[in-house]
mmCIF file of C-alpha atoms in Angstrom:
data_model
loop_
_atom_site.group_PDB
_atom_site.id
_atom_site.type_symbol
_atom_site.label_atom_id
_atom_site.label_comp_id
_atom_site.label_asym_id
_atom_site.label_seq_id
_atom_site.Cartn_x
_atom_site.Cartn_y
_atom_site.Cartn_z
ATOM 1 C CA MET A 1444 26.849 22.362 0.508
ATOM 2 C CA CYS A 1445 26.748 22.015 -4.019
ATOM 3 C CA SER A 1446 23.866 20.756 -6.347
ATOM 4 C CA LEU A 1447 22.919 18.682 -8.460
ATOM 5 C CA THR A 1448 20.775 19.627 -12.129
ATOM 6 C CA LEU A 1449 18.816 16.564 -13.021
ATOM 7 C CA HIS A 1450 17.788 18.138 -16.675
ATOM 8 C CA ARG A 1451 14.659 16.552 -17.537
ATOM 9 C CA ASP A 1452 13.469 18.634 -20.548
ATOM 10 C CA THR A 1453 13.953 19.491 -24.259
ATOM 11 C CA PRO A 1454 17.284 21.187 -24.546
ATOM 12 C CA PRO A 1455 17.890 24.233 -26.611
ATOM 13 C CA ARG A 1456 19.346 23.065 -30.790
ATOM 14 C CA ARG A 1457 22.099 26.041 -28.877
ATOM 15 C CA GLY A 1458 23.778 24.573 -25.980
ATOM 16 C CA PRO A 1459 25.492 22.044 -24.021
ATOM 17 C CA PHE A 1460 23.680 19.517 -24.381
ATOM 18 C CA ASN A 1461 23.501 18.321 -27.457
ATOM 19 C CA LYS A 1462 25.589 15.949 -28.135
ATOM 20 C CA PRO A 1463 24.986 12.099 -28.124
ATOM 21 C CA SER A 1464 26.810 9.345 -25.152
ATOM 22 C CA SER A 1465 27.725 6.767 -25.086
ATOM 23 C CA ILE A 1466 26.079 3.788 -22.580
ATOM 24 C CA PRO A 1467 29.438 2.037 -20.356
ATOM 25 C CA ASP A 1468 31.229 5.626 -21.024
ATOM 26 C CA VAL A 1469 27.833 7.648 -19.236
ATOM 27 C CA ILE A 1470 27.997 5.758 -16.372
ATOM 28 C CA LEU A 1471 31.374 5.916 -15.279
ATOM 29 C CA ARG A 1472 31.526 9.923 -16.006
ATOM 30 C CA LEU A 1473 28.775 10.272 -14.479
ATOM 31 C CA GLU A 1474 29.790 8.380 -11.689
ATOM 32 C CA ASN A 1475 33.461 10.207 -11.576
ATOM 33 C CA ILE A 1476 31.943 13.533 -11.502
ATOM 34 C CA ILE A 1477 29.522 12.077 -7.755
ATOM 35 C CA GLU A 1478 33.015 11.129 -6.266
ATOM 36 C CA VAL A 1479 35.155 13.981 -7.356
ATOM 37 C CA ASP A 1480 31.966 16.958 -6.076
ATOM 38 C CA VAL A 1481 31.286 15.344 -2.324
ATOM 39 C CA GLY A 1482 29.113 18.147 -1.350
ATOM 40 C CA LEU A 1483 26.336 17.189 -4.006
ATOM 41 C CA HIS A 1484 23.488 17.239 -2.112
ATOM 42 C CA LYS A 1485 20.537 18.798 -4.797
ATOM 43 C CA PHE A 1486 19.034 17.960 -7.781
ATOM 44 C CA LEU A 1487 18.031 21.535 -9.106
ATOM 45 C CA THR A 1488 14.056 20.152 -12.178
ATOM 46 C CA GLY A 1489 11.688 22.427 -13.273
ATOM 47 C CA ASN A 1490 11.361 24.981 -16.805
ATOM 48 C CA ASN A 1491 13.624 27.083 -14.917
ATOM 49 C CA ILE A 1492 17.202 24.766 -15.675
ATOM 50 C CA TRP A 1493 18.310 26.511 -18.511
ATOM 51 C CA THR A 1494 17.905 29.472 -17.175
ATOM 52 C CA LYS A 1495 19.983 29.224 -14.114
ATOM 53 C CA ILE A 1496 22.289 27.115 -15.501
ATOM 54 C CA ILE A 1497 23.221 30.557 -18.240
ATOM 55 C CA GLU A 1498 22.827 32.874 -15.459
ATOM 56 C CA LEU A 1499 25.808 30.671 -13.871
ATOM 57 C CA LEU A 1500 27.609 30.473 -17.693
ATOM 58 C CA ASN A 1501 27.907 34.029 -17.108
ATOM 59 C CA ASP A 1502 29.416 34.749 -13.603
ATOM 60 C CA ASN A 1503 32.917 34.711 -13.845
ATOM 61 C CA THR A 1504 32.584 31.417 -11.674
ATOM 62 C CA THR A 1505 34.734 27.019 -12.172
ATOM 63 C CA THR A 1506 32.541 25.444 -15.129
ATOM 64 C CA ARG A 1507 32.842 22.217 -16.350
ATOM 65 C CA GLU A 1508 31.359 20.468 -19.531
ATOM 66 C CA SER A 1509 32.020 16.934 -20.468
ATOM 67 C CA GLN A 1510 33.598 17.143 -24.258
ATOM 68 C CA ASP A 1511 30.002 15.547 -25.865
ATOM 69 C CA GLY A 1512 27.484 17.593 -23.872
ATOM 70 C CA SER A 1513 26.060 14.652 -21.007
ATOM 71 C CA PHE A 1514 26.993 16.722 -18.517
ATOM 72 C CA TRP A 1515 27.571 20.131 -16.895
ATOM 73 C CA SER A 1516 28.731 21.194 -13.555
ATOM 74 C CA GLY A 1517 29.420 24.993 -12.194
ATOM 75 C CA GLU A 1518 29.733 25.441 -8.788
ATOM 76 C CA ARG A 1519 29.102 22.932 -6.490
ATOM 77 C CA LYS A 1520 26.151 21.734 -9.371
ATOM 78 C CA LEU A 1521 25.299 19.069 -11.672
ATOM 79 C CA GLY A 1522 23.318 19.151 -14.896
ATOM 80 C CA ILE A 1523 23.147 16.354 -16.770
ATOM 81 C CA SER A 1524 21.825 16.132 -20.623
ATOM 82 C CA SER A 1525 18.282 15.019 -21.033
ATOM 83 C CA GLU A 1526 19.277 12.843 -23.684
ATOM 84 C CA VAL A 1527 20.476 10.132 -21.709
ATOM 85 C CA LEU A 1528 18.364 10.063 -18.817
ATOM 86 C CA PHE A 1529 16.651 6.468 -19.753
ATOM 87 C CA PRO A 1530 20.064 4.976 -21.017
ATOM 88 C CA LEU A 1531 22.026 6.354 -18.039
ATOM 89 C CA TYR A 1532 19.337 4.314 -16.115
ATOM 90 C CA LYS A 1533 20.086 1.289 -17.766
ATOM 91 C CA ALA A 1534 23.312 0.878 -17.918
ATOM 92 C CA ALA A 1535 23.125 2.438 -13.683
ATOM 93 C CA ARG A 1536 20.405 -0.707 -13.440
ATOM 94 C CA ASP A 1537 23.248 -2.963 -15.052
ATOM 95 C CA ALA A 1538 26.472 -2.321 -13.665
ATOM 96 C CA PHE A 1539 24.965 -2.160 -9.549
ATOM 97 C CA THR A 1540 22.390 -5.427 -10.842
ATOM 98 C CA GLU A 1541 26.198 -8.134 -12.160
ATOM 99 C CA ALA A 1542 28.290 -5.655 -9.283
ATOM 100 C CA LEU A 1543 25.207 -7.408 -6.785
ATOM 101 C CA THR A 1544 25.490 -10.798 -8.464
ATOM 102 C CA ARG A 1545 30.063 -10.514 -8.235
ATOM 103 C CA TYR A 1546 29.692 -9.521 -3.435
ATOM 104 C CA LYS A 1547 27.099 -12.166 -2.823
ATOM 105 C CA ALA A 1548 29.427 -14.670 -4.699
ATOM 106 C CA ALA A 1549 31.968 -13.402 -3.082
ATOM 107 C CA GLU A 1550 30.241 -14.109 -0.150
ATOM 108 C CA SER A 1551 30.044 -17.294 -0.400
ATOM 109 C CA GLY A 1552 33.361 -18.041 -1.750
ATOM 110 C CA LYS A 1553 31.490 -19.295 -5.423
ATOM 111 C CA ASN A 1554 33.716 -18.467 -9.063
ATOM 112 C CA ILE A 1555 32.119 -16.324 -11.676
ATOM 113 C CA ASP A 1556 31.327 -17.334 -15.157
ATOM 114 C CA ASP A 1557 34.046 -15.915 -17.021
ATOM 115 C CA GLY A 1558 35.775 -19.364 -13.073
ATOM 116 C CA SER A 1559 38.064 -16.190 -11.887
ATOM 117 C CA MET A 1560 38.061 -15.800 -7.838
ATOM 118 C CA CYS A 1561 35.073 -12.124 -7.199
ATOM 119 C CA SER A 1562 37.551 -10.528 -4.858
ATOM 120 C CA TYR A 1563 35.164 -9.139 -1.557
ATOM 121 C CA ASP A 1564 35.976 -6.216 -1.242
ATOM 122 C CA GLY A 1565 36.687 -4.984 -4.710
ATOM 123 C CA VAL A 1566 33.660 -6.009 -5.930
ATOM 124 C CA GLU A 1567 31.839 -4.006 -2.173
ATOM 125 C CA SER A 1568 33.133 -0.544 -3.801
ATOM 126 C CA GLU A 1569 31.640 -1.984 -6.824
ATOM 127 C CA VAL A 1570 28.204 -2.653 -5.478
ATOM 128 C CA MET A 1571 28.547 0.844 -3.478
ATOM 129 C CA LYS A 1572 28.841 2.719 -6.449
ATOM 130 C CA HIS A 1573 26.859 1.351 -8.481
ATOM 131 C CA SER A 1574 23.775 2.008 -6.184
ATOM 132 C CA ARG A 1575 24.799 5.619 -5.525
ATOM 133 C CA ALA A 1576 24.491 6.599 -8.962
ATOM 134 C CA LEU A 1577 21.369 4.025 -9.567
ATOM 135 C CA LEU A 1578 18.930 5.757 -6.656
ATOM 136 C CA LEU A 1579 19.822 8.875 -7.860
ATOM 137 C CA LEU A 1580 18.285 8.486 -10.987
ATOM 138 C CA SER A 1581 15.719 5.969 -9.579
ATOM 139 C CA CYS A 1582 14.425 7.302 -5.816
ATOM 140 C CA ASP A 1583 13.146 4.264 -5.102
ATOM 141 C CA PHE A 1584 14.946 1.005 -5.696
ATOM 142 C CA GLY A 1585 14.551 -0.797 -2.448
ATOM 143 C CA THR A 1586 16.816 -3.746 -3.579
ATOM 144 C CA ALA A 1587 19.868 -0.922 -3.543
ATOM 145 C CA TRP A 1588 18.180 1.013 -0.739
ATOM 146 C CA ASN A 1589 18.844 -2.819 1.290
ATOM 147 C CA SER A 1590 21.920 -3.767 0.120
ATOM 148 C CA ARG A 1591 23.486 -0.418 0.917
ATOM 149 C CA LYS A 1592 22.378 -1.320 4.556
ATOM 150 C CA LEU A 1593 23.953 -3.957 4.203
ATOM 151 C CA LEU A 1594 27.002 -3.439 2.728
ATOM 152 C CA VAL A 1595 27.222 -0.262 5.574
ATOM 153 C CA SER A 1596 26.603 -1.836 8.720
ATOM 154 C CA LYS A 1597 29.252 -4.014 8.999
ATOM 155 C CA LYS A 1598 31.837 -0.491 8.613
ATOM 156 C CA PRO A 1599 32.621 -0.306 12.451
ATOM 157 C CA HIS A 1600 33.185 3.212 11.944
ATOM 158 C CA THR A 1601 30.685 6.069 11.838
ATOM 159 C CA SER A 1602 31.491 7.796 8.690
ATOM 160 C CA ALA A 1603 30.059 5.725 6.650
ATOM 161 C CA PHE A 1604 27.214 6.436 7.759
ATOM 162 C CA MET A 1605 26.844 10.468 7.103
ATOM 163 C CA ASP A 1606 27.572 9.513 3.301
ATOM 164 C CA GLU A 1607 24.707 7.549 4.074
ATOM 165 C CA LEU A 1608 22.391 10.659 5.547
ATOM 166 C CA HIS A 1609 24.334 12.446 2.655
ATOM 167 C CA LEU A 1610 23.243 10.446 0.305
ATOM 168 C CA SER A 1611 19.013 9.681 0.896
ATOM 169 C CA SER A 1612 19.809 14.027 1.382
ATOM 170 C CA LEU A 1613 21.036 13.877 -2.028
ATOM 171 C CA VAL A 1614 17.956 11.754 -2.762
ATOM 172 C CA LEU A 1615 15.754 13.624 -1.234
ATOM 173 C CA SER A 1616 15.939 16.818 -2.551
ATOM 174 C CA TYR A 1617 14.723 15.897 -5.763
ATOM 175 C CA SER A 1618 11.915 12.901 -4.265
ATOM 176 C CA PRO A 1619 11.043 15.030 -1.810
ATOM 177 C CA LYS A 1620 8.166 12.329 -0.788
ATOM 178 C CA SER A 1621 10.226 9.678 -1.108
ATOM 179 C CA GLU A 1622 9.195 6.616 1.127
ATOM 180 C CA GLN A 1623 12.097 4.704 0.251
ATOM 181 C CA ALA A 1624 15.280 8.137 1.276
ATOM 182 C CA TRP A 1625 13.088 8.393 4.926
ATOM 183 C CA ASN A 1626 13.390 5.026 5.831
ATOM 184 C CA HIS A 1627 17.388 5.331 5.157
ATOM 185 C CA ARG A 1628 17.588 7.842 7.661
ATOM 186 C CA ARG A 1629 15.604 6.528 9.720
ATOM 187 C CA TRP A 1630 17.490 3.327 9.997
ATOM 188 C CA VAL A 1631 21.301 4.776 10.309
ATOM 189 C CA ILE A 1632 20.122 7.882 13.190
ATOM 190 C CA LYS A 1633 18.569 3.554 14.777
ATOM 191 C CA VAL A 1634 22.166 2.431 14.184
ATOM 192 C CA ILE A 1635 24.128 5.353 15.293
ATOM 193 C CA ALA A 1636 22.503 5.733 17.867
ATOM 194 C CA GLY A 1637 24.020 4.910 20.710
ATOM 195 C CA LYS A 1638 27.444 5.577 19.167
ATOM 196 C CA CYS A 1639 27.485 8.593 17.858
ATOM 197 C CA VAL A 1640 28.365 11.485 20.111
ATOM 198 C CA THR A 1641 26.692 13.723 17.868
ATOM 199 C CA LEU A 1642 23.898 12.476 17.654
ATOM 200 C CA PRO A 1643 22.489 15.448 19.235
ATOM 201 C CA GLU A 1644 23.527 17.442 16.257
ATOM 202 C CA ILE A 1645 22.457 15.016 14.193
ATOM 203 C CA ILE A 1646 18.783 15.239 15.193
ATOM 204 C CA ARG A 1647 18.771 18.764 14.644
ATOM 205 C CA MET A 1648 20.118 19.255 11.547
ATOM 206 C CA GLU A 1649 18.132 16.443 10.298
ATOM 207 C CA SER A 1650 14.240 18.573 11.631
ATOM 208 C CA GLU A 1651 16.842 21.325 9.540
ATOM 209 C CA LEU A 1652 16.047 19.806 7.043
ATOM 210 C CA VAL A 1653 12.637 18.859 7.053
ATOM 211 C CA GLU A 1654 11.495 22.390 7.958
ATOM 212 C CA LYS A 1655 13.805 22.957 4.318
ATOM 213 C CA LEU A 1656 11.810 20.134 2.682
ATOM 214 C CA ALA A 1657 8.255 21.248 3.804
ATOM 215 C CA GLU A 1658 8.830 24.938 2.658
ATOM 216 C CA ARG A 1659 9.425 23.568 -0.541
ATOM 217 C CA SER A 1660 7.221 20.349 -0.852
ATOM 218 C CA LYS A 1661 3.495 21.675 0.876
ATOM 219 C CA MET A 1662 1.752 18.454 1.547
ATOM 220 C CA ASN A 1663 5.114 16.457 2.980
ATOM 221 C CA TYR A 1664 3.657 14.058 5.398
ATOM 222 C CA ARG A 1665 6.162 11.785 4.952
ATOM 223 C CA ALA A 1666 9.001 14.250 6.247
ATOM 224 C CA TRP A 1667 6.707 15.496 8.864
ATOM 225 C CA ASN A 1668 6.390 11.409 9.891
ATOM 226 C CA HIS A 1669 10.365 11.993 9.685
ATOM 227 C CA ARG A 1670 10.356 15.210 12.108
ATOM 228 C CA HIS A 1671 7.514 13.612 13.810
ATOM 229 C CA TRP A 1672 9.695 10.642 15.066
ATOM 230 C CA LEU A 1673 12.994 12.813 15.770
ATOM 231 C CA VAL A 1674 11.352 14.137 19.247
ATOM 232 C CA SER A 1675 12.177 10.138 20.335
ATOM 233 C CA TYR A 1676 15.755 11.368 20.193
ATOM 234 C CA MET A 1677 15.918 14.804 21.733
ATOM 235 C CA THR A 1678 16.462 15.509 24.380
ATOM 236 C CA ARG A 1679 14.462 17.802 26.825
ATOM 237 C CA GLU A 1680 16.127 20.906 26.248
ATOM 238 C CA GLN A 1681 16.286 20.506 22.856
ATOM 239 C CA ALA A 1682 12.765 19.479 22.966
ATOM 240 C CA VAL A 1683 11.978 22.831 24.035
ATOM 241 C CA GLN A 1684 14.417 23.918 22.142
ATOM 242 C CA GLU A 1685 12.533 22.602 18.373
ATOM 243 C CA LEU A 1686 10.399 23.796 20.069
ATOM 244 C CA SER A 1687 10.268 27.019 20.150
ATOM 245 C CA LYS A 1688 11.849 27.291 16.750
ATOM 246 C CA SER A 1689 9.052 25.642 15.244
ATOM 247 C CA ARG A 1690 6.705 28.896 16.508
ATOM 248 C CA ASP A 1691 7.758 31.497 13.996
ATOM 249 C CA TRP A 1692 7.201 28.636 10.370
ATOM 250 C CA ALA A 1693 3.936 27.167 12.070
ATOM 251 C CA GLY A 1694 2.872 31.191 12.783
ATOM 252 C CA PHE A 1695 3.115 31.425 9.077
ATOM 253 C CA HIS A 1696 2.030 28.542 7.711
ATOM 254 C CA VAL A 1697 -1.313 27.863 10.414
ATOM 255 C CA ALA A 1698 -3.398 25.565 6.804
ATOM 256 C CA ASP A 1699 -0.406 22.661 7.257
ATOM 257 C CA ASN A 1700 -1.421 20.660 10.193
ATOM 258 C CA SER A 1701 1.744 18.598 10.723
ATOM 259 C CA CYS A 1702 3.715 21.418 11.889
ATOM 260 C CA PHE A 1703 0.942 21.263 14.185
ATOM 261 C CA ASN A 1704 1.099 17.975 14.906
ATOM 262 C CA TYR A 1705 5.013 17.944 15.248
ATOM 263 C CA ARG A 1706 4.155 20.258 17.935
ATOM 264 C CA ARG A 1707 1.736 17.928 19.936
ATOM 265 C CA ARG A 1708 4.759 15.586 20.049
ATOM 266 C CA LEU A 1709 7.351 18.294 20.834
ATOM 267 C CA MET A 1710 4.764 18.929 23.985
ATOM 268 C CA LEU A 1711 3.682 16.124 24.727
ATOM 269 C CA ARG A 1712 8.005 15.079 25.456
ATOM 270 C CA ILE A 1713 8.494 17.450 27.394
ATOM 271 C CA SER A 1714 5.563 17.016 29.288
ATOM 272 C CA GLU A 1715 7.389 13.196 30.178
ATOM 273 C CA ASP A 1716 9.014 15.193 31.742
ATOM 274 C CA LEU A 1717 8.330 16.703 34.120
ATOM 275 C CA PHE A 1718 5.614 14.970 35.100
ATOM 276 C CA GLN A 1719 7.978 12.444 36.424
ATOM 277 C CA GLU A 1720 9.540 14.447 39.350
ATOM 278 C CA THR A 1721 6.440 14.315 41.434
ATOM 279 C CA GLU A 1722 8.154 15.887 43.792
ATOM 280 C CA SER A 1723 8.602 19.092 42.264
ATOM 281 C CA SER A 1724 6.571 21.872 41.715
ATOM 282 C CA VAL A 1725 9.020 23.472 39.899
ATOM 283 C CA TYR A 1726 8.610 21.393 36.043
ATOM 284 C CA PHE A 1727 4.175 21.341 37.269
ATOM 285 C CA VAL A 1728 4.853 24.741 36.779
ATOM 286 C CA GLU A 1729 6.990 24.753 34.100
ATOM 287 C CA ALA A 1730 4.690 22.496 32.633
ATOM 288 C CA TYR A 1731 2.079 24.951 33.422
ATOM 289 C CA ASP A 1732 3.809 27.897 31.482
ATOM 290 C CA ILE A 1733 3.653 26.597 27.783
ATOM 291 C CA TRP A 1734 0.624 25.224 27.364
ATOM 292 C CA LYS A 1735 -0.304 28.668 28.716
ATOM 293 C CA GLU A 1736 2.020 30.441 26.749
ATOM 294 C CA GLU A 1737 1.007 27.991 23.530
ATOM 295 C CA PHE A 1738 -2.786 28.904 24.626
ATOM 296 C CA ASP A 1739 -3.184 32.290 24.196
ATOM 297 C CA TRP A 1740 -0.789 32.147 21.026
ATOM 298 C CA ASN A 1741 -2.975 29.408 19.756
ATOM 299 C CA GLU A 1742 -6.259 32.680 20.518
ATOM 300 C CA ILE A 1743 -3.817 35.040 18.730
ATOM 301 C CA LEU A 1744 -4.092 32.746 15.530
ATOM 302 C CA ILE A 1745 -7.202 31.650 15.699
ATOM 303 C CA LYS A 1746 -8.541 35.841 15.246
ATOM 304 C CA ARG A 1747 -5.143 36.571 12.982
ATOM 305 C CA TYR A 1748 -6.584 34.075 10.508
ATOM 306 C CA ILE A 1749 -9.695 33.462 10.073
ATOM 307 C CA GLY A 1750 -11.412 30.339 10.212
ATOM 308 C CA ARG A 1751 -8.672 28.038 9.272
ATOM 309 C CA GLU A 1752 -9.748 24.716 10.499
ATOM 310 C CA ALA A 1753 -5.517 23.135 12.319
ATOM 311 C CA LEU A 1754 -5.363 26.118 14.427
ATOM 312 C CA TRP A 1755 -9.267 25.026 15.983
ATOM 313 C CA LEU A 1756 -7.668 21.197 16.193
ATOM 314 C CA HIS A 1757 -4.589 22.372 17.873
ATOM 315 C CA ARG A 1758 -6.989 23.645 20.562
ATOM 316 C CA ARG A 1759 -8.668 21.347 20.365
ATOM 317 C CA PHE A 1760 -5.396 18.828 22.262
ATOM 318 C CA LEU A 1761 -4.626 21.994 23.997
ATOM 319 C CA THR A 1762 -7.926 21.974 25.976
ATOM 320 C CA VAL A 1763 -7.942 18.218 26.564
ATOM 321 C CA TYR A 1764 -3.863 18.155 28.301
ATOM 322 C CA TRP A 1765 -4.836 21.227 29.807
ATOM 323 C CA ILE A 1766 -8.719 19.838 31.479
ATOM 324 C CA GLN A 1767 -6.681 16.230 32.392
ATOM 325 C CA HIS A 1768 -3.247 17.322 33.875
ATOM 326 C CA PHE A 1769 -4.103 20.623 35.326
ATOM 327 C CA ALA A 1770 -7.978 20.221 36.215
ATOM 328 C CA THR A 1771 -8.097 16.796 37.619
ATOM 329 C CA ASP A 1772 -5.226 15.092 38.552
ATOM 330 C CA LEU A 1773 -3.000 17.475 40.710
ATOM 331 C CA HIS A 1774 -3.343 15.321 43.533
ATOM 332 C CA SER A 1775 0.805 14.943 44.057
ATOM 333 C CA HIS A 1776 0.610 18.924 43.771
ATOM 334 C CA SER A 1777 -1.657 20.347 46.189
ATOM 335 C CA LYS A 1778 -0.438 23.290 46.541
ATOM 336 C CA ASP A 1779 -0.735 24.479 43.150
ATOM 337 C CA LYS A 1780 -3.522 23.547 42.692
ATOM 338 C CA MET A 1781 -5.607 25.703 44.412
ATOM 339 C CA ALA A 1782 -4.031 28.453 41.846
ATOM 340 C CA VAL A 1783 -5.352 26.709 38.733
ATOM 341 C CA ASN A 1784 -7.933 25.345 40.362
ATOM 342 C CA ASN A 1785 -8.607 29.061 40.293
ATOM 343 C CA ASP A 1786 -6.994 29.679 36.657
ATOM 344 C CA ILE A 1787 -9.288 26.838 35.434
ATOM 345 C CA GLY A 1788 -12.270 29.119 36.224
ATOM 346 C CA THR A 1789 -10.721 32.083 34.166
ATOM 347 C CA PHE A 1790 -9.693 29.247 31.155
ATOM 348 C CA LEU A 1791 -13.404 28.521 30.425
ATOM 349 C CA ASP A 1792 -15.022 32.419 30.748
ATOM 350 C CA ASN A 1793 -11.925 32.806 28.711
ATOM 351 C CA GLU A 1794 -13.531 30.028 26.203
ATOM 352 C CA LEU A 1795 -16.747 31.473 26.189
ATOM 353 C CA CYS A 1796 -14.868 34.823 24.907
ATOM 354 C CA LEU A 1797 -14.418 33.498 21.874
ATOM 355 C CA PHE A 1798 -17.165 31.834 21.710
ATOM 356 C CA ASN A 1799 -18.862 35.091 21.094
ATOM 357 C CA CYS A 1800 -15.593 36.783 19.458
ATOM 358 C CA CYS A 1801 -16.081 34.261 16.464
ATOM 359 C CA THR A 1802 -19.218 34.035 16.024
ATOM 360 C CA SER A 1803 -20.474 37.624 15.944
ATOM 361 C CA ILE A 1804 -19.687 37.795 12.901
ATOM 362 C CA GLN A 1805 -21.824 39.863 10.263
ATOM 363 C CA ASP A 1806 -19.882 39.610 7.170
ATOM 364 C CA ASN A 1807 -20.799 36.526 5.843
ATOM 365 C CA GLU A 1808 -19.315 37.891 1.881
ATOM 366 C CA PHE A 1809 -15.878 35.785 2.550
ATOM 367 C CA ASP A 1810 -16.414 31.955 3.019
ATOM 368 C CA ASP A 1811 -13.370 32.699 5.263
ATOM 369 C CA TYR A 1812 -16.331 33.926 7.840
ATOM 370 C CA GLN A 1813 -18.287 31.343 7.345
ATOM 371 C CA ALA A 1814 -15.685 28.376 8.304
ATOM 372 C CA GLN A 1815 -15.238 30.492 11.272
ATOM 373 C CA ARG A 1816 -17.971 29.689 12.900
ATOM 374 C CA ILE A 1817 -18.577 25.815 12.238
ATOM 375 C CA HIS A 1818 -15.105 25.244 13.513
ATOM 376 C CA CYS A 1819 -16.463 28.210 17.058
ATOM 377 C CA ALA A 1820 -19.563 25.948 17.505
ATOM 378 C CA ALA A 1821 -17.922 22.179 17.036
ATOM 379 C CA TYR A 1822 -15.717 23.349 18.495
ATOM 380 C CA THR A 1823 -17.483 24.451 21.748
ATOM 381 C CA LEU A 1824 -20.098 22.243 21.405
ATOM 382 C CA TRP A 1825 -17.268 19.865 21.992
ATOM 383 C CA LEU A 1826 -15.783 20.860 25.244
ATOM 384 C CA THR A 1827 -19.238 20.794 26.658
ATOM 385 C CA LYS A 1828 -18.648 16.826 27.003
ATOM 386 C CA HIS A 1829 -14.740 17.971 27.845
ATOM 387 C CA VAL A 1830 -15.322 20.291 31.071
ATOM 388 C CA PRO A 1831 -15.383 17.905 34.582
ATOM 389 C CA PRO A 1832 -19.131 18.041 36.029
ATOM 390 C CA SER A 1833 -18.410 20.495 38.538
ATOM 391 C CA GLN A 1834 -17.707 22.988 35.759
ATOM 392 C CA PRO A 1835 -21.435 25.454 34.230
ATOM 393 C CA LEU A 1836 -20.109 25.816 31.981
ATOM 394 C CA LYS A 1837 -23.303 23.638 29.253
ATOM 395 C CA ILE A 1838 -26.197 25.918 31.105
ATOM 396 C CA ARG A 1839 -23.861 29.475 30.010
ATOM 397 C CA LEU A 1840 -23.845 27.105 26.394
ATOM 398 C CA GLN A 1841 -27.963 26.634 26.650
ATOM 399 C CA ALA A 1842 -28.777 30.040 27.086
ATOM 400 C CA ARG A 1843 -26.681 31.276 24.579
ATOM 401 C CA ASN A 1844 -28.146 29.438 21.805
ATOM 402 C CA LEU A 1845 -25.707 27.611 20.386
ATOM 403 C CA LYS A 1846 -28.371 24.761 18.453
ATOM 404 C CA THR A 1847 -29.555 27.613 16.471
ATOM 405 C CA LEU A 1848 -25.703 29.457 15.677
ATOM 406 C CA LEU A 1849 -25.471 25.651 14.474
ATOM 407 C CA HIS A 1850 -28.800 25.566 12.510
ATOM 408 C CA GLU A 1851 -27.925 29.423 10.864
ATOM 409 C CA ALA A 1852 -24.268 28.325 10.346
ATOM 410 C CA CYS A 1853 -24.080 25.062 8.389
ATOM 411 C CA PRO A 1854 -27.817 24.354 7.983
ATOM 412 C CA GLU A 1855 -26.504 21.235 5.953
ATOM 413 C CA ARG A 1856 -25.164 19.391 9.121
ATOM 414 C CA SER A 1857 -29.026 19.784 10.745
ATOM 415 C CA SER A 1858 -29.269 15.799 11.406
ATOM 416 C CA LEU A 1859 -25.966 16.003 13.135
ATOM 417 C CA TRP A 1860 -25.944 18.596 15.831
ATOM 418 C CA ASN A 1861 -29.192 18.360 16.789
ATOM 419 C CA SER A 1862 -27.605 14.762 17.783
ATOM 420 C CA LEU A 1863 -24.880 15.887 18.682
ATOM 421 C CA LEU A 1864 -27.296 18.485 20.496
ATOM 422 C CA GLY A 1865 -29.560 15.713 22.350
ATOM 423 C CA GLU A 1866 -26.109 13.179 23.611
ATOM 424 C CA SER A 1867 -24.837 16.711 25.430
ATOM 425 C CA GLN A 1868 -27.825 17.325 27.100
ATOM 426 C CA ASN A 1869 -28.065 13.725 28.455
#
């Protein structure tokens, strides 16, 4: 693996990046470095770049520096002087625009301004080369992405599509929220889905990429949306494995609702296949066990991490699906229905125990404990509207004076509580 360091800070007075470079030559040298170091996968930006480069220079490793100091590479990393970034972008943009014009002329068989005929293969290669350099400097240049889609789609081998995944990974390493880069990855997967025997492995690596970027870039909705989209290409076995693998990450990021949303998508994907096997109790029991295990784990997290709304939202999803599929829609599993119905009663009793545990906290000094009471009370009020009418949960909740608790926990929402409790009693 190799990484690319894009230095945007002011370089020190005495360093490898002090000399200016000619614009026509600088883009050629960048493209040459990219072609030689085919393992490039990451841009490094930030205030610690120079410290990192100095550490690498002090190591006994092979490093290369351009004669004018515009580029530096070592340990499969690439540094670019901040002094040449803007002229480098202009050179890349102009080179790409010219190559694209020549390609369109070659495709139509027309002559260009100098009167010469364009070589189709040669100009196609130029478009790919210049667009790659341009996207590393401007990740949202839509025309460059689209031109690559056009050219790659004409190639018969999947290796060209793998190169696109590699390029977009490099772009995402310094711009993890680039919508264009994520869209490009989805386009590649859609194209190769029907003709690539290693698709399961690609999906696994895609999922790992999202988790890696999510660790570095907080609140990255685009990355999690991509991982959510990947589930549709997963087999049942892959979905089960992903559910298990993502558990540790979710346990350390309990405030990240995107991760729990991903787990919900995985659970629905697993259940789609499970409930299609209507004659087999084995599949039904497997789905039941998955939900039961998730419920128990969610309760542990709620008691361990106080006041995390994402955990309570996840529990609502689990509860709705549990009631819909394990309490009412069990006609095809008559042998299991009685046992599960008995367990539903236990489940509701457990929710009341959780209610008591999370609302009886006396410590009002920290906001997290107050938030825990609010989330728990809101969840319990929500639960009264979703339990089957045959269950006496509402009566037991009224006896516990839910209204008083809600008003004490969050008095500024008194009108909302009165409205909801009025509907609940009707």
